[in-house]
Amino acid sequence: MDDEEMSSLLAAAPKKRNVNNQIKGSKTASFKAVEQEGTIRLTPKVLRLIAVVLVILMGLCYQVGRFTSSQTIVSGGTKQIPGDNVQQKKKKDKKKPDSKLSATRIQAIRDEAESLISTLDDYYKVYKNKGKDMLLGWASEYNFEDNKDDSSSKEYKLVDTMARALIDPDQNVFKIGVIGSSVAAGHDNCRYDNYQSQLERLFSGVWKAADMTLEIQNAGEGGGCGDSHKNQVYCVQQNVSPDVDIVHYSWTYFEVGAEEGGRSERESLVRWTQLLPHQPPVHALHVGDGCYSSKREERELFEHYNAYGYNGFCMREAFNKGGNTDSEIFEGGHVGDAYKMTTRYGEAENNTERKDSLGTILRNWHPGPLGFQMVADAMGYVYTTAILHALEQIESTMANDKDYTTSSAWWQPRPLIIKSDLPEPKFCDATYCSVNQPPGCLNFELPTFGWRGASIAPPDDSLNPYKGEVQDWEEYVRPQKVKEYMIPRLEMKILDPEMCIFPDNCAGVQASSAEQGKIVFKLPKMELGVIAICGCCGKEVAEPYFLKNKYFEADLNGKVLDRRTWDIWPEQKCVRLVKDHGNVVSDYGHSYLTLQLKPGNRENVIISH
């Protein structure tokens, strides 16, 4: 089920560019002191005049200060007043605003949230149990009324996540980060119809009422690059921003038949995300047959990390809970279920072919727009319900506690979590998943939204251990016709391409000849010191590129690594070069990993990670 096999839409390769090209010729501003000619004699008359002017200026400063102090809070945020001097600004910075919420704003958020809930309640009322089993029927069911005050519950975690985002005066974007396969990317659809786009349109209004923006970072990527959950979870804080508020994970079909069904990778992800700044809950999306909750081990995993908000949503199970008893609706290309024949926005569509296309639950193994609508609605419903409970608790706290900014946990930084705070791992290898820092990654594939854990050292950098030597590896981006890539022909024909284009693509750095010299990576501080590299583009490129290529050489801090110690890990496209060396530093400070091809090489070696 490789997306590479699904598309042969290739075009001419883009122009190659040396990865070490640096931006040159940057301009700097300079300031010159100008000496004024002449002097002023300080006669008694002049001194009296200066004194009068100073008194007037002091009076003006007082009046301006009175005016600005009553005008600094505007629309729930802090407005910079022209004329604020540096001293005043520093004084204001010492104490952050108590909150960006006012009674008016809280009511606006509540109105928007209740409107969203009402819209979904009305839409799903034709389903069994009025759709509640669909919208709240996650793998581990939500019960906010009973559990919202239980600090060991997923409900409390989600309410806390929403409350902190709403209150924090320094946060103006609520971020949901998505990592996953072509299902997460939304392939075989127009991008406008994937669940992230539908969720953004559904849920953005609530955050707009809070004077905030909802941002959904979709790092989903087709399987043609050779990646899976096994290697991509290590890149969570580069694939999405480290400050995300919720993380979504979806590798349904890759987990089928995999060791432990992906539980090890999901458990690792849950643990690593709690070490990120916002300690986001992880929500896994399952679009295949059955559901996580049907397996005892999965139920145990949800319970084990309940306090950290871990949960999963199963798309097909939701349709079944809504009263759909005919499995025919999950056949590829089938339009509608027992109750609806298209999406909500499809009901206003005049083009009958497009309307039917929007009513597809599954295109093939990839969900269609109606299937994705179910996912977006269930997530939006639960998240909005959590916001309503957060507003209720925020109002109660503000009304009953005058010192809420010091006594309420929401106004304080999140308690720092270290590995000893987390429960013992159930499935993942504690060597890797029980750590104090999430793993770092340098992922060249597209798209990514976060922090690169390593970097390419410039050839002329004074700390580059091979400064002055040839370092001429090139950028690589897989050529593809972006206006056709994984988009149905109907949508290609009738819709604006910008609505449909998918940003995901294979990419990396490449070399095919010893004449291209070395590529030097500056490594970050490491807790374990495990170093792996991955190739592109395919599922089993590690052996021909690295493991069995005697012309490929790697050295760490100037010492050539013994290939007999290398192994395939954690995926078939990757090789583990160093299993454990701790936070070793070189004579140059940081550790440096250097790769090169020797004379006689016949492989075009592409590094993706």
PDB file of C-alpha atoms in Angstrom, residues 110-244:
ATOM      1  CA  ARG A 110     -18.918  30.089  25.292  1.00  0.00           C
ATOM      2  CA  ASP A 111     -21.412  31.271  22.658  1.00  0.00           C
ATOM      3  CA  GLU A 112     -19.201  30.020  19.836  1.00  0.00           C
ATOM      4  CA  ALA A 113     -18.514  26.708  21.584  1.00  0.00           C
ATOM      5  CA  GLU A 114     -22.176  26.083  22.374  1.00  0.00           C
ATOM      6  CA  SER A 115     -23.073  26.905  18.778  1.00  0.00           C
ATOM      7  CA  LEU A 116     -20.599  24.293  17.532  1.00  0.00           C
ATOM      8  CA  ILE A 117     -21.961  21.657  19.921  1.00  0.00           C
ATOM      9  CA  SER A 118     -25.526  22.521  18.902  1.00  0.00           C
ATOM     10  CA  THR A 119     -24.645  22.241  15.196  1.00  0.00           C
ATOM     11  CA  LEU A 120     -23.189  18.772  15.661  1.00  0.00           C
ATOM     12  CA  ASP A 121     -25.985  17.623  17.980  1.00  0.00           C
ATOM     13  CA  ASP A 122     -28.529  18.666  15.386  1.00  0.00           C
ATOM     14  CA  TYR A 123     -26.608  17.061  12.507  1.00  0.00           C
ATOM     15  CA  TYR A 124     -26.154  13.691  14.237  1.00  0.00           C
ATOM     16  CA  LYS A 125     -29.573  13.439  15.907  1.00  0.00           C
ATOM     17  CA  VAL A 126     -30.760  11.064  13.157  1.00  0.00           C
ATOM     18  CA  TYR A 127     -28.134   8.520  14.185  1.00  0.00           C
ATOM     19  CA  LYS A 128     -28.488   5.916  16.905  1.00  0.00           C
ATOM     20  CA  ASN A 129     -28.493   7.484  20.400  1.00  0.00           C
ATOM     21  CA  LYS A 130     -28.504  10.865  18.606  1.00  0.00           C
ATOM     22  CA  GLY A 131     -24.909  10.362  17.570  1.00  0.00           C
ATOM     23  CA  LYS A 132     -23.471  10.572  21.093  1.00  0.00           C
ATOM     24  CA  ASP A 133     -21.833   7.157  20.720  1.00  0.00           C
ATOM     25  CA  MET A 134     -20.149   8.426  17.551  1.00  0.00           C
ATOM     26  CA  LEU A 135     -18.962  11.772  18.840  1.00  0.00           C
ATOM     27  CA  LEU A 136     -17.920  10.631  22.303  1.00  0.00           C
ATOM     28  CA  GLY A 137     -17.286   6.985  21.477  1.00  0.00           C
ATOM     29  CA  TRP A 138     -13.509   7.020  21.440  1.00  0.00           C
ATOM     30  CA  ALA A 139     -11.459   3.926  22.218  1.00  0.00           C
ATOM     31  CA  SER A 140     -11.470   5.067  25.836  1.00  0.00           C
ATOM     32  CA  GLU A 141     -14.795   6.842  26.289  1.00  0.00           C
ATOM     33  CA  TYR A 142     -14.992  10.391  27.636  1.00  0.00           C
ATOM     34  CA  ASN A 143     -17.099  11.260  30.671  1.00  0.00           C
ATOM     35  CA  PHE A 144     -16.391  14.889  31.514  1.00  0.00           C
ATOM     36  CA  GLU A 145     -19.143  15.278  34.105  1.00  0.00           C
ATOM     37  CA  ASP A 146     -17.730  12.567  36.361  1.00  0.00           C
ATOM     38  CA  ASN A 147     -14.007  12.864  35.654  1.00  0.00           C
ATOM     39  CA  LYS A 148     -13.191  16.505  34.869  1.00  0.00           C
ATOM     40  CA  ASP A 149     -11.962  17.122  38.442  1.00  0.00           C
ATOM     41  CA  ASP A 150      -9.990  13.875  38.719  1.00  0.00           C
ATOM     42  CA  SER A 151      -6.344  14.784  38.117  1.00  0.00           C
ATOM     43  CA  SER A 152      -5.589  11.201  37.075  1.00  0.00           C
ATOM     44  CA  SER A 153      -8.094  11.267  34.209  1.00  0.00           C
ATOM     45  CA  LYS A 154      -7.787  12.078  30.501  1.00  0.00           C
ATOM     46  CA  GLU A 155     -10.740  14.453  30.882  1.00  0.00           C
ATOM     47  CA  TYR A 156      -8.883  16.530  33.484  1.00  0.00           C
ATOM     48  CA  LYS A 157      -5.800  16.579  31.241  1.00  0.00           C
ATOM     49  CA  LEU A 158      -7.773  17.861  28.250  1.00  0.00           C
ATOM     50  CA  VAL A 159      -9.627  20.508  30.275  1.00  0.00           C
ATOM     51  CA  ASP A 160      -6.322  21.602  31.790  1.00  0.00           C
ATOM     52  CA  THR A 161      -4.769  21.839  28.291  1.00  0.00           C
ATOM     53  CA  MET A 162      -7.595  24.094  27.088  1.00  0.00           C
ATOM     54  CA  ALA A 163      -7.651  26.227  30.237  1.00  0.00           C
ATOM     55  CA  ARG A 164      -3.923  26.929  30.122  1.00  0.00           C
ATOM     56  CA  ALA A 165      -4.073  27.918  26.453  1.00  0.00           C
ATOM     57  CA  LEU A 166      -7.026  30.240  27.046  1.00  0.00           C
ATOM     58  CA  ILE A 167      -5.452  31.889  30.067  1.00  0.00           C
ATOM     59  CA  ASP A 168      -1.814  32.250  29.067  1.00  0.00           C
ATOM     60  CA  PRO A 169      -1.283  35.899  28.024  1.00  0.00           C
ATOM     61  CA  ASP A 170       1.748  34.867  25.976  1.00  0.00           C
ATOM     62  CA  GLN A 171      -0.076  32.236  23.906  1.00  0.00           C
ATOM     63  CA  ASN A 172      -2.078  33.388  20.906  1.00  0.00           C
ATOM     64  CA  VAL A 173      -2.019  30.169  18.839  1.00  0.00           C
ATOM     65  CA  PHE A 174      -3.461  26.783  19.764  1.00  0.00           C
ATOM     66  CA  LYS A 175      -1.456  24.131  17.914  1.00  0.00           C
ATOM     67  CA  ILE A 176      -2.417  20.614  16.950  1.00  0.00           C
ATOM     68  CA  GLY A 177       0.465  18.652  15.437  1.00  0.00           C
ATOM     69  CA  VAL A 178      -0.153  15.609  13.235  1.00  0.00           C
ATOM     70  CA  ILE A 179       2.376  12.891  12.434  1.00  0.00           C
ATOM     71  CA  GLY A 180       1.474   9.925  10.301  1.00  0.00           C
ATOM     72  CA  SER A 181       1.229   8.236   6.923  1.00  0.00           C
ATOM     73  CA  SER A 182      -0.722   9.025   3.761  1.00  0.00           C
ATOM     74  CA  VAL A 183      -3.934   8.681   5.785  1.00  0.00           C
ATOM     75  CA  ALA A 184      -2.815  11.616   7.936  1.00  0.00           C
ATOM     76  CA  ALA A 185      -1.761  13.519   4.816  1.00  0.00           C
ATOM     77  CA  GLY A 186      -5.235  12.961   3.337  1.00  0.00           C
ATOM     78  CA  HIS A 187      -4.126  11.371   0.058  1.00  0.00           C
ATOM     79  CA  ASP A 188      -6.627  10.473  -2.691  1.00  0.00           C
ATOM     80  CA  ASN A 189      -8.589  13.592  -1.779  1.00  0.00           C
ATOM     81  CA  CYS A 190      -8.317  17.298  -2.243  1.00  0.00           C
ATOM     82  CA  ARG A 191      -6.371  18.634   0.748  1.00  0.00           C
ATOM     83  CA  TYR A 192      -9.406  20.842   1.518  1.00  0.00           C
ATOM     84  CA  ASP A 193     -11.325  17.645   2.338  1.00  0.00           C
ATOM     85  CA  ASN A 194      -8.881  15.925   4.718  1.00  0.00           C
ATOM     86  CA  TYR A 195      -9.833  15.789   8.381  1.00  0.00           C
ATOM     87  CA  GLN A 196      -7.350  18.459   9.450  1.00  0.00           C
ATOM     88  CA  SER A 197      -8.835  21.024   7.043  1.00  0.00           C
ATOM     89  CA  GLN A 198     -12.367  20.111   8.107  1.00  0.00           C
ATOM     90  CA  LEU A 199     -11.418  20.319  11.790  1.00  0.00           C
ATOM     91  CA  GLU A 200      -9.767  23.685  11.228  1.00  0.00           C
ATOM     92  CA  ARG A 201     -12.918  25.104   9.598  1.00  0.00           C
ATOM     93  CA  LEU A 202     -15.132  23.607  12.310  1.00  0.00           C
ATOM     94  CA  PHE A 203     -13.058  24.541  15.356  1.00  0.00           C
ATOM     95  CA  SER A 204     -11.348  27.817  14.391  1.00  0.00           C
ATOM     96  CA  GLY A 205     -14.300  29.999  15.375  1.00  0.00           C
ATOM     97  CA  VAL A 206     -13.987  29.008  19.034  1.00  0.00           C
ATOM     98  CA  TRP A 207     -10.355  30.143  19.101  1.00  0.00           C
ATOM     99  CA  LYS A 208     -11.136  33.283  17.121  1.00  0.00           C
ATOM    100  CA  ALA A 209     -13.626  34.217  19.848  1.00  0.00           C
ATOM    101  CA  ALA A 210     -10.711  33.875  22.287  1.00  0.00           C
ATOM    102  CA  ASP A 211      -8.671  36.236  20.086  1.00  0.00           C
ATOM    103  CA  MET A 212      -6.473  33.275  19.203  1.00  0.00           C
ATOM    104  CA  THR A 213      -5.691  31.253  16.104  1.00  0.00           C
ATOM    105  CA  LEU A 214      -6.055  27.519  15.599  1.00  0.00           C
ATOM    106  CA  GLU A 215      -3.094  26.029  13.735  1.00  0.00           C
ATOM    107  CA  ILE A 216      -3.061  22.410  12.609  1.00  0.00           C
ATOM    108  CA  GLN A 217       0.403  21.291  11.502  1.00  0.00           C
ATOM    109  CA  ASN A 218       0.009  18.287   9.219  1.00  0.00           C
ATOM    110  CA  ALA A 219       3.291  16.405   8.855  1.00  0.00           C
ATOM    111  CA  GLY A 220       1.546  13.354   7.385  1.00  0.00           C
ATOM    112  CA  GLU A 221       3.569  11.809   4.557  1.00  0.00           C
ATOM    113  CA  GLY A 222       3.077   9.128   1.928  1.00  0.00           C
ATOM    114  CA  GLY A 223       4.796   5.763   2.231  1.00  0.00           C
ATOM    115  CA  GLY A 224       6.887   6.193  -0.913  1.00  0.00           C
ATOM    116  CA  CYS A 225       9.740   7.718   1.066  1.00  0.00           C
ATOM    117  CA  GLY A 226      10.098   4.470   3.027  1.00  0.00           C
ATOM    118  CA  ASP A 227       9.178   5.857   6.443  1.00  0.00           C
ATOM    119  CA  SER A 228       6.861   4.419   9.055  1.00  0.00           C
ATOM    120  CA  HIS A 229       5.884   4.941  12.664  1.00  0.00           C
ATOM    121  CA  LYS A 230       9.073   3.111  13.634  1.00  0.00           C
ATOM    122  CA  ASN A 231      11.408   5.915  12.611  1.00  0.00           C
ATOM    123  CA  GLN A 232       9.153   8.981  12.434  1.00  0.00           C
ATOM    124  CA  VAL A 233       8.186   9.003  16.118  1.00  0.00           C
ATOM    125  CA  TYR A 234      11.809   9.854  16.900  1.00  0.00           C
ATOM    126  CA  CYS A 235      11.333  13.103  14.968  1.00  0.00           C
ATOM    127  CA  VAL A 236       8.257  14.377  16.803  1.00  0.00           C
ATOM    128  CA  GLN A 237       9.788  17.677  17.897  1.00  0.00           C
ATOM    129  CA  GLN A 238      10.953  18.461  14.372  1.00  0.00           C
ATOM    130  CA  ASN A 239       8.026  17.110  12.389  1.00  0.00           C
ATOM    131  CA  VAL A 240       5.727  19.294  14.511  1.00  0.00           C
ATOM    132  CA  SER A 241       6.500  22.263  16.742  1.00  0.00           C
ATOM    133  CA  PRO A 242       7.831  21.435  20.194  1.00  0.00           C
ATOM    134  CA  ASP A 243       5.167  23.734  21.697  1.00  0.00           C
ATOM    135  CA  VAL A 244       2.146  21.897  20.262  1.00  0.00           C
TER     136      VAL A 244
END
